[in-house]
mmCIF file of C-alpha atoms and ligand atoms in Angstrom:
data_model
loop_
_atom_site.group_PDB
_atom_site.id
_atom_site.type_symbol
_atom_site.label_atom_id
_atom_site.label_comp_id
_atom_site.label_asym_id
_atom_site.label_seq_id
_atom_site.Cartn_x
_atom_site.Cartn_y
_atom_site.Cartn_z
ATOM 1 C CA MET A 741 0.045 0.025 -0.060
ATOM 2 C CA PRO A 742 1.542 3.417 -0.850
ATOM 3 C CA SER A 743 2.407 5.414 2.186
ATOM 4 C CA GLY A 744 0.272 8.358 1.284
ATOM 5 C CA LEU A 745 -2.808 6.120 1.421
ATOM 6 C CA ARG A 746 -1.732 4.836 4.806
ATOM 7 C CA ASP A 747 -1.248 8.401 6.148
ATOM 8 C CA ASN A 748 -4.703 9.497 4.770
ATOM 9 C CA ASN A 749 -6.439 6.548 6.546
ATOM 10 C CA LEU A 750 -4.503 7.419 9.880
ATOM 11 C CA LYS A 751 -5.713 11.134 9.416
ATOM 12 C CA THR A 752 -9.201 10.010 8.907
ATOM 13 C CA SER A 753 -9.364 7.811 12.007
ATOM 14 C CA ARG A 754 -7.690 10.439 14.201
ATOM 15 C CA HIS A 755 -9.950 13.347 13.006
ATOM 16 C CA PRO A 756 -13.050 11.698 11.443
ATOM 17 C CA LEU A 757 -15.193 14.122 9.403
ATOM 18 C CA PRO A 758 -18.388 15.137 11.116
ATOM 19 C CA PRO A 759 -21.364 13.406 9.474
ATOM 20 C CA GLN A 760 -23.403 15.596 7.131
ATOM 21 C CA TRP A 761 -26.337 15.438 9.452
ATOM 22 C CA THR A 762 -26.610 15.225 13.151
ATOM 23 C CA LEU A 763 -30.268 14.255 14.220
ATOM 24 C CA LEU A 764 -31.334 15.056 17.747
ATOM 25 C CA GLY A 765 -34.451 13.033 18.624
ATOM 26 C CA CYS A 766 -35.284 9.630 17.085
ATOM 27 C CA GLY A 767 -39.152 9.324 17.514
ATOM 28 C CA ALA A 768 -41.212 8.259 14.531
ATOM 29 C CA LEU A 769 -40.403 11.208 12.258
ATOM 30 C CA GLY A 770 -36.694 11.451 13.206
ATOM 31 C CA GLY A 771 -36.425 7.778 12.662
ATOM 32 C CA VAL A 772 -37.869 8.141 9.254
ATOM 33 C CA PHE A 773 -35.792 11.130 8.200
ATOM 34 C CA ALA A 774 -32.439 9.531 9.477
ATOM 35 C CA SER A 775 -33.162 6.499 7.424
ATOM 36 C CA LEU A 776 -34.060 8.512 4.341
ATOM 37 C CA LEU A 777 -30.897 10.696 4.654
ATOM 38 C CA ALA A 778 -28.799 7.540 5.253
ATOM 39 C CA GLN A 779 -30.449 5.720 2.158
ATOM 40 C CA SER A 780 -29.615 8.851 0.042
ATOM 41 C CA GLY A 781 -25.927 8.415 0.874
ATOM 42 C CA GLN A 782 -25.603 11.238 3.333
ATOM 43 C CA SER A 783 -23.721 10.480 6.451
ATOM 44 C CA THR A 784 -25.985 10.629 9.475
ATOM 45 C CA ARG A 785 -25.641 10.299 13.207
ATOM 46 C CA VAL A 786 -28.502 10.315 15.531
ATOM 47 C CA LEU A 787 -27.903 11.745 18.975
ATOM 48 C CA LEU A 788 -29.909 9.860 21.652
ATOM 49 C CA ARG A 789 -30.443 10.540 25.276
ATOM 50 C CA GLU A 790 -28.664 8.430 28.132
ATOM 51 C CA ARG A 791 -31.717 6.295 28.833
ATOM 52 C CA HIS A 792 -31.543 4.673 25.438
ATOM 53 C CA ARG A 793 -28.130 3.047 26.156
ATOM 54 C CA ALA A 794 -29.724 0.084 27.719
ATOM 55 C CA THR A 795 -32.143 -0.556 24.581
ATOM 56 C CA LEU A 796 -29.739 0.320 21.962
ATOM 57 C CA HIS A 797 -30.457 -2.156 18.887
ATOM 58 C CA PRO A 798 -27.681 -2.826 16.403
ATOM 59 C CA GLY A 799 -29.577 -1.091 13.568
ATOM 60 C CA ILE A 800 -32.663 0.668 12.351
ATOM 61 C CA ASP A 801 -35.451 -1.306 11.008
ATOM 62 C CA PHE A 802 -37.081 0.944 8.173
ATOM 63 C CA THR A 803 -40.171 0.278 6.169
ATOM 64 C CA SER A 804 -40.167 2.583 3.143
ATOM 65 C CA LEU A 805 -43.457 3.766 1.466
ATOM 66 C CA ASP A 806 -43.464 0.967 -0.801
ATOM 67 C CA GLY A 807 -43.520 -1.454 2.000
ATOM 68 C CA HIS A 808 -39.823 -2.625 1.622
ATOM 69 C CA THR A 809 -38.132 -3.387 4.940
ATOM 70 C CA GLN A 810 -34.562 -2.876 5.534
ATOM 71 C CA LEU A 811 -32.087 -3.154 8.577
ATOM 72 C CA LEU A 812 -30.015 0.239 8.290
ATOM 73 C CA THR A 813 -26.811 0.760 9.981
ATOM 74 C CA ILE A 814 -26.934 4.441 11.145
ATOM 75 C CA GLU A 815 -24.357 5.852 13.602
ATOM 76 C CA ARG A 816 -25.591 6.600 16.987
ATOM 77 C CA GLY A 817 -24.183 8.531 19.700
ATOM 78 C CA PHE A 818 -25.366 10.226 22.980
ATOM 79 C CA ILE A 819 -26.169 13.805 23.862
ATOM 80 C CA SER A 820 -23.468 13.680 26.578
ATOM 81 C CA GLN A 821 -20.586 12.909 23.919
ATOM 82 C CA PRO A 822 -22.026 14.681 20.796
ATOM 83 C CA GLY A 823 -18.846 14.448 18.715
ATOM 84 C CA ALA A 824 -18.134 16.888 15.923
ATOM 85 C CA ILE A 825 -21.416 18.458 14.437
ATOM 86 C CA LYS A 826 -21.613 19.957 10.977
ATOM 87 C CA ARG A 827 -25.411 20.770 11.084
ATOM 88 C CA LEU A 828 -27.960 19.768 13.543
ATOM 89 C CA LEU A 829 -31.331 18.617 12.816
ATOM 90 C CA VAL A 830 -33.615 18.771 15.791
ATOM 91 C CA MET A 831 -36.734 16.393 15.480
ATOM 92 C CA THR A 832 -37.669 16.015 19.059
ATOM 93 C CA LYS A 833 -41.092 16.882 20.163
ATOM 94 C CA ALA A 834 -41.913 20.547 20.608
ATOM 95 C CA SER A 835 -41.557 20.378 24.433
ATOM 96 C CA GLN A 836 -38.280 18.493 24.307
ATOM 97 C CA VAL A 837 -36.489 20.836 21.895
ATOM 98 C CA VAL A 838 -35.109 23.185 24.427
ATOM 99 C CA PRO A 839 -34.293 20.558 27.226
ATOM 100 C CA ALA A 840 -32.445 18.384 24.420
ATOM 101 C CA LEU A 841 -30.560 21.390 23.135
ATOM 102 C CA THR A 842 -29.528 22.658 26.469
ATOM 103 C CA PRO A 843 -26.543 20.318 27.123
ATOM 104 C CA LEU A 844 -25.179 21.554 23.880
ATOM 105 C CA ILE A 845 -24.951 25.299 25.020
ATOM 106 C CA GLY A 846 -21.408 26.404 24.793
ATOM 107 C CA ARG A 847 -20.307 23.075 23.147
ATOM 108 C CA LEU A 848 -21.623 23.675 19.642
ATOM 109 C CA PRO A 849 -19.063 25.555 17.612
ATOM 110 C CA ALA A 850 -20.464 28.994 16.720
ATOM 111 C CA GLY A 851 -21.777 29.168 13.055
ATOM 112 C CA VAL A 852 -23.235 25.505 13.128
ATOM 113 C CA PRO A 853 -26.836 25.616 11.708
ATOM 114 C CA ILE A 854 -29.603 24.519 13.898
ATOM 115 C CA VAL A 855 -32.747 23.139 11.973
ATOM 116 C CA LEU A 856 -35.900 22.768 14.004
ATOM 117 C CA LEU A 857 -38.577 20.317 12.626
ATOM 118 C CA HIS A 858 -41.377 20.009 15.091
ATOM 119 C CA ASN A 859 -45.039 20.688 15.247
ATOM 120 C CA GLY A 860 -46.295 23.901 16.875
ATOM 121 C CA MET A 861 -44.834 27.312 17.373
ATOM 122 C CA GLY A 862 -43.035 29.572 19.711
ATOM 123 C CA ILE A 863 -40.059 27.457 20.327
ATOM 124 C CA ALA A 864 -37.593 28.697 17.594
ATOM 125 C CA GLU A 865 -37.414 32.163 19.589
ATOM 126 C CA GLN A 866 -36.261 30.407 22.753
ATOM 127 C CA VAL A 867 -33.601 28.633 20.657
ATOM 128 C CA VAL A 868 -32.332 31.925 19.084
ATOM 129 C CA GLN A 869 -32.101 33.334 22.723
ATOM 130 C CA ARG A 870 -30.055 30.392 23.864
ATOM 131 C CA PHE A 871 -27.863 30.131 20.686
ATOM 132 C CA PRO A 872 -27.333 33.600 19.499
ATOM 133 C CA HIS A 873 -24.181 32.645 17.571
ATOM 134 C CA HIS A 874 -25.896 29.938 15.382
ATOM 135 C CA PRO A 875 -28.173 30.404 12.319
ATOM 136 C CA VAL A 876 -31.548 29.037 13.387
ATOM 137 C CA ILE A 877 -33.897 27.493 10.654
ATOM 138 C CA ALA A 878 -37.548 26.588 11.179
ATOM 139 C CA GLY A 879 -39.079 23.829 9.160
ATOM 140 C CA VAL A 880 -42.431 22.364 8.661
ATOM 141 C CA THR A 881 -43.216 18.777 7.081
ATOM 142 C CA SER A 882 -46.147 16.795 6.342
ATOM 143 C CA HIS A 883 -44.445 13.550 5.930
ATOM 144 C CA GLY A 884 -46.232 10.600 7.842
ATOM 145 C CA ALA A 885 -44.452 8.350 10.123
ATOM 146 C CA MET A 886 -44.925 5.714 12.510
ATOM 147 C CA GLN A 887 -42.810 3.875 15.222
ATOM 148 C CA SER A 888 -43.929 0.391 16.177
ATOM 149 C CA GLY A 889 -41.135 -0.542 18.574
ATOM 150 C CA HIS A 890 -37.366 0.407 19.641
ATOM 151 C CA PHE A 891 -35.895 1.834 16.298
ATOM 152 C CA VAL A 892 -38.558 0.287 14.292
ATOM 153 C CA PHE A 893 -39.997 2.819 11.819
ATOM 154 C CA ARG A 894 -42.434 3.160 8.931
ATOM 155 C CA HIS A 895 -42.714 5.908 6.355
ATOM 156 C CA THR A 896 -46.515 6.361 5.964
ATOM 157 C CA GLY A 897 -46.868 9.411 3.887
ATOM 158 C CA LYS A 898 -44.946 11.351 1.429
ATOM 159 C CA GLY A 899 -45.411 14.992 2.321
ATOM 160 C CA GLU A 900 -43.752 18.359 1.707
ATOM 161 C CA THR A 901 -41.111 19.942 3.754
ATOM 162 C CA TRP A 902 -40.112 23.652 3.788
ATOM 163 C CA LEU A 903 -37.377 25.439 5.588
ATOM 164 C CA GLY A 904 -36.821 28.973 6.210
ATOM 165 C CA PRO A 905 -34.628 31.329 8.348
ATOM 166 C CA VAL A 906 -35.590 32.329 11.819
ATOM 167 C CA ASN A 907 -32.558 34.855 12.212
ATOM 168 C CA GLU A 908 -30.515 36.892 9.884
ATOM 169 C CA ALA A 909 -27.531 34.379 10.032
ATOM 170 C CA ALA A 910 -29.817 31.604 8.583
ATOM 171 C CA LYS A 911 -30.348 33.268 5.421
ATOM 172 C CA ALA A 912 -27.123 31.915 4.084
ATOM 173 C CA HIS A 913 -28.274 28.324 4.520
ATOM 174 C CA ALA A 914 -30.828 27.906 1.759
ATOM 175 C CA TYR A 915 -28.673 25.144 0.375
ATOM 176 C CA LEU A 916 -29.719 22.962 3.216
ATOM 177 C CA ALA A 917 -33.172 22.424 1.809
ATOM 178 C CA ASP A 918 -31.613 21.173 -1.635
ATOM 179 C CA GLU A 919 -29.545 18.653 0.585
ATOM 180 C CA LEU A 920 -32.821 17.285 2.463
ATOM 181 C CA ALA A 921 -34.571 17.345 -0.820
ATOM 182 C CA ARG A 922 -32.093 14.717 -2.105
ATOM 183 C CA ALA A 923 -33.276 12.359 0.723
ATOM 184 C CA LEU A 924 -37.058 13.245 0.728
ATOM 185 C CA GLY A 925 -37.780 13.789 -2.994
ATOM 186 C CA GLN A 926 -38.930 17.355 -2.265
ATOM 187 C CA ALA A 927 -37.876 20.182 0.239
ATOM 188 C CA GLY A 928 -38.087 23.868 -0.294
ATOM 189 C CA TRP A 929 -36.721 26.979 1.212
ATOM 190 C CA ASP A 930 -38.938 29.632 1.897
ATOM 191 C CA GLU A 931 -37.923 33.229 3.310
ATOM 192 C CA GLN A 932 -41.525 33.643 4.718
ATOM 193 C CA ILE A 933 -41.322 30.458 6.625
ATOM 194 C CA ARG A 934 -43.577 31.953 9.519
ATOM 195 C CA VAL A 935 -46.698 31.933 7.097
ATOM 196 C CA ARG A 936 -46.055 28.256 6.354
ATOM 197 C CA GLN A 937 -45.544 27.518 10.154
ATOM 198 C CA TRP A 938 -48.977 29.139 10.664
ATOM 199 C CA GLN A 939 -50.551 27.060 7.968
ATOM 200 C CA LYS A 940 -49.175 24.036 9.492
ATOM 201 C CA LEU A 941 -50.383 25.115 12.939
ATOM 202 C CA ALA A 942 -53.772 25.510 11.432
ATOM 203 C CA ILE A 943 -53.498 21.723 10.174
ATOM 204 C CA ASN A 944 -52.373 20.615 13.341
ATOM 205 C CA CYS A 945 -54.907 22.542 15.438
ATOM 206 C CA ALA A 946 -57.679 20.626 13.370
ATOM 207 C CA ILE A 947 -56.455 17.328 12.730
ATOM 208 C CA ASN A 948 -54.537 16.481 15.987
ATOM 209 C CA PRO A 949 -56.856 17.118 18.707
ATOM 210 C CA LEU A 950 -59.810 15.690 16.944
ATOM 211 C CA THR A 951 -58.240 12.340 15.742
ATOM 212 C CA ALA A 952 -56.819 11.890 19.401
ATOM 213 C CA LEU A 953 -60.026 12.538 21.094
ATOM 214 C CA TYR A 954 -62.292 10.435 18.736
ATOM 215 C CA LYS A 955 -59.614 7.842 18.183
ATOM 216 C CA VAL A 956 -59.868 8.023 14.418
ATOM 217 C CA LYS A 957 -57.404 8.031 11.450
ATOM 218 C CA ASN A 958 -56.895 11.304 9.833
ATOM 219 C CA GLY A 959 -58.976 10.204 6.946
ATOM 220 C CA GLU A 960 -62.206 9.761 8.958
ATOM 221 C CA LEU A 961 -62.016 13.400 9.572
ATOM 222 C CA SER A 962 -63.719 13.810 6.043
ATOM 223 C CA GLY A 963 -67.060 12.563 7.544
ATOM 224 C CA THR A 964 -69.869 14.952 8.149
ATOM 225 C CA ARG A 965 -69.792 14.702 11.812
ATOM 226 C CA PHE A 966 -66.629 16.650 11.864
ATOM 227 C CA THR A 967 -67.542 19.210 9.144
ATOM 228 C CA ASP A 968 -68.643 21.994 11.663
ATOM 229 C CA ALA A 969 -65.859 21.600 14.139
ATOM 230 C CA LEU A 970 -63.213 21.834 11.235
ATOM 231 C CA GLN A 971 -64.780 24.752 9.704
ATOM 232 C CA GLN A 972 -64.997 26.611 13.252
ATOM 233 C CA ILE A 973 -61.355 25.626 13.891
ATOM 234 C CA CYS A 974 -60.167 27.204 10.682
ATOM 235 C CA VAL A 975 -62.430 30.552 11.273
ATOM 236 C CA GLU A 976 -60.867 30.837 14.667
ATOM 237 C CA VAL A 977 -57.186 30.285 13.319
ATOM 238 C CA ALA A 978 -57.812 32.567 10.390
ATOM 239 C CA ASP A 979 -59.072 35.345 12.779
ATOM 240 C CA VAL A 980 -55.801 35.118 14.949
ATOM 241 C CA MET A 981 -53.465 34.869 11.818
ATOM 242 C CA GLN A 982 -55.137 38.055 10.364
ATOM 243 C CA ALA A 983 -54.432 39.987 13.687
ATOM 244 C CA GLU A 984 -50.761 38.725 13.405
ATOM 245 C CA GLY A 985 -50.980 40.577 10.026
ATOM 246 C CA LEU A 986 -50.762 37.532 7.835
ATOM 247 C CA PRO A 987 -52.897 37.278 4.588
ATOM 248 C CA VAL A 988 -55.140 34.320 4.956
ATOM 249 C CA SER A 989 -58.699 33.255 4.619
ATOM 250 C CA ASN A 990 -60.557 30.575 6.617
ATOM 251 C CA GLU A 991 -61.584 28.941 3.350
ATOM 252 C CA ASP A 992 -58.058 28.667 2.366
ATOM 253 C CA LEU A 993 -56.996 27.051 5.633
ATOM 254 C CA LEU A 994 -59.901 24.649 5.508
ATOM 255 C CA ARG A 995 -58.928 23.677 2.000
ATOM 256 C CA ARG A 996 -55.173 22.893 3.126
ATOM 257 C CA VAL A 997 -56.706 20.898 6.272
ATOM 258 C CA MET A 998 -58.923 18.762 3.863
ATOM 259 C CA MET A 999 -55.950 18.236 1.498
ATOM 260 C CA VAL A 1000 -53.900 16.991 4.416
ATOM 261 C CA VAL A 1001 -56.755 14.849 5.759
ATOM 262 C CA GLU A 1002 -57.003 13.201 2.296
ATOM 263 C CA LEU A 1003 -53.199 12.811 1.673
ATOM 264 C CA THR A 1004 -52.672 11.174 5.140
ATOM 265 C CA ALA A 1005 -56.039 9.405 5.220
ATOM 266 C CA ASP A 1006 -54.505 6.150 6.552
ATOM 267 C CA ASN A 1007 -52.388 7.756 9.137
ATOM 268 C CA TYR A 1008 -52.916 8.202 12.816
ATOM 269 C CA SER A 1009 -51.906 11.794 13.839
ATOM 270 C CA SER A 1010 -48.992 12.168 16.100
ATOM 271 C CA MET A 1011 -51.306 13.260 18.881
ATOM 272 C CA TYR A 1012 -53.281 10.064 18.362
ATOM 273 C CA GLN A 1013 -50.160 7.994 18.681
ATOM 274 C CA ASP A 1014 -48.874 10.060 21.788
ATOM 275 C CA MET A 1015 -52.232 9.618 23.688
ATOM 276 C CA GLU A 1016 -52.416 5.885 22.829
ATOM 277 C CA LEU A 1017 -48.896 5.384 24.163
ATOM 278 C CA GLY A 1018 -49.446 7.473 27.144
ATOM 279 C CA ARG A 1019 -46.760 9.934 25.951
ATOM 280 C CA GLU A 1020 -46.864 13.687 26.445
ATOM 281 C CA THR A 1021 -48.562 15.400 23.508
ATOM 282 C CA GLU A 1022 -47.665 18.593 21.449
ATOM 283 C CA ILE A 1023 -50.937 20.466 22.477
ATOM 284 C CA GLU A 1024 -49.058 23.249 24.157
ATOM 285 C CA ALA A 1025 -47.000 24.166 21.193
ATOM 286 C CA ILE A 1026 -49.936 23.629 18.826
ATOM 287 C CA THR A 1027 -53.270 24.766 20.364
ATOM 288 C CA GLY A 1028 -51.772 26.304 23.384
ATOM 289 C CA PHE A 1029 -49.708 28.628 21.167
ATOM 290 C CA LEU A 1030 -52.968 29.741 19.363
ATOM 291 C CA LEU A 1031 -54.768 30.317 22.662
ATOM 292 C CA ALA A 1032 -51.871 32.470 23.783
ATOM 293 C CA LYS A 1033 -51.922 34.480 20.615
ATOM 294 C CA ALA A 1034 -55.634 34.720 20.834
ATOM 295 C CA THR A 1035 -55.545 36.167 24.407
ATOM 296 C CA GLN A 1036 -52.974 38.581 23.209
ATOM 297 C CA TYR A 1037 -55.308 39.894 20.564
ATOM 298 C CA GLY A 1038 -58.512 39.574 22.688
ATOM 299 C CA ILE A 1039 -59.984 37.093 20.076
ATOM 300 C CA ALA A 1040 -62.327 34.453 21.310
ATOM 301 C CA VAL A 1041 -61.418 30.941 20.071
ATOM 302 C CA PRO A 1042 -64.026 28.631 21.814
ATOM 303 C CA VAL A 1043 -63.813 25.493 19.670
ATOM 304 C CA ASN A 1044 -59.916 25.509 19.982
ATOM 305 C CA GLN A 1045 -60.330 26.178 23.607
ATOM 306 C CA GLY A 1046 -62.592 23.244 24.306
ATOM 307 C CA LEU A 1047 -60.370 20.891 22.259
ATOM 308 C CA TYR A 1048 -57.148 22.168 24.454
ATOM 309 C CA GLN A 1049 -59.004 21.563 27.592
ATOM 310 C CA ALA A 1050 -60.422 17.966 26.651
ATOM 311 C CA ILE A 1051 -56.778 16.981 25.558
ATOM 312 C CA LYS A 1052 -55.288 18.209 28.774
ATOM 313 C CA GLU A 1053 -57.902 16.341 30.760
ATOM 314 C CA LYS A 1054 -57.296 13.135 28.937
ATOM 315 C CA GLN A 1055 -53.323 13.333 28.557
HETATM 316 O O1 KPL B 1942 -48.381 16.657 11.321
HETATM 317 C C1 KPL B 1942 -49.214 15.843 11.536
HETATM 318 C C2 KPL B 1942 -49.118 15.041 12.706
HETATM 319 O O2 KPL B 1942 -49.665 14.020 12.847
HETATM 320 O O3 KPL B 1942 -48.643 15.557 13.723
HETATM 321 C C3 KPL B 1942 -50.159 15.526 10.501
HETATM 322 C C4 KPL B 1942 -50.004 16.358 9.102
HETATM 323 C C5 KPL B 1942 -51.486 15.881 10.765
HETATM 324 C C6 KPL B 1942 -50.160 14.246 9.927
HETATM 325 O O4 KPL B 1942 -50.796 13.264 10.596
#
């Protein structure tokens, strides 16, 4: 073997290149994104919490949209020893974003982009405060995912993914959407990501609490018994969005909701899955965020208020 090659190998093992993507959080959607990124040939590491050490499986069992199951070898590490990070994709539940990122304060080199992909709103601002020297990017996705065991994931619906800047520094990182698109089939960059976040919030306010309370798949919301509730939820969200200065109509929101109901008809929403498994739901970041904004503007949102209370009582 030529000596140059040996040297090169040595260098690689002493200073391994950071993976293209480091994912924080490996729930249903995190597991599916990690699998799709790895399958697209982008090196990926998943950072887990210490409690997963005991149940760490050798690989990730991934079933793709076409029903093909594969055991994928994806590098896994622990938040306590994060290793070198090139870019961080945070895919925990909304309520876990700040607690999961906190151990990385002061350890993540300045300039490393942080991409947030969770349901709900109000979290990105807290991340910017804690990581003032990092580009912070917010994302929304409508991909469907299910987890049926430790590191057993299924991709259940091909959706859309959009990223956009939360702070000024993030504006230079539009290329991240192209890299995600290589794995997901589609992903776009939108400087007005806040509008898309609100549109997704409307979808989650409508689909998640109703499916969780009535224990139905997303598709069942197209039945007439849900028509009034869905319409009223959209009217209330549109009122609050208009107060925020965002151009929107309740008809447009309802159209978007019904499109997702149809596209994810066979899915169980994340809130349904969380309630069934006795896990904390994302109600605070979804309907809770809407209620806080409604209070700020003095707008009545009785249907969303009722759904919020019903979920809080049951969860
Ligand atoms: O985001 C979702 C969720 O379940 O949290 C939708 C789009 C409603 C898909 O189920």
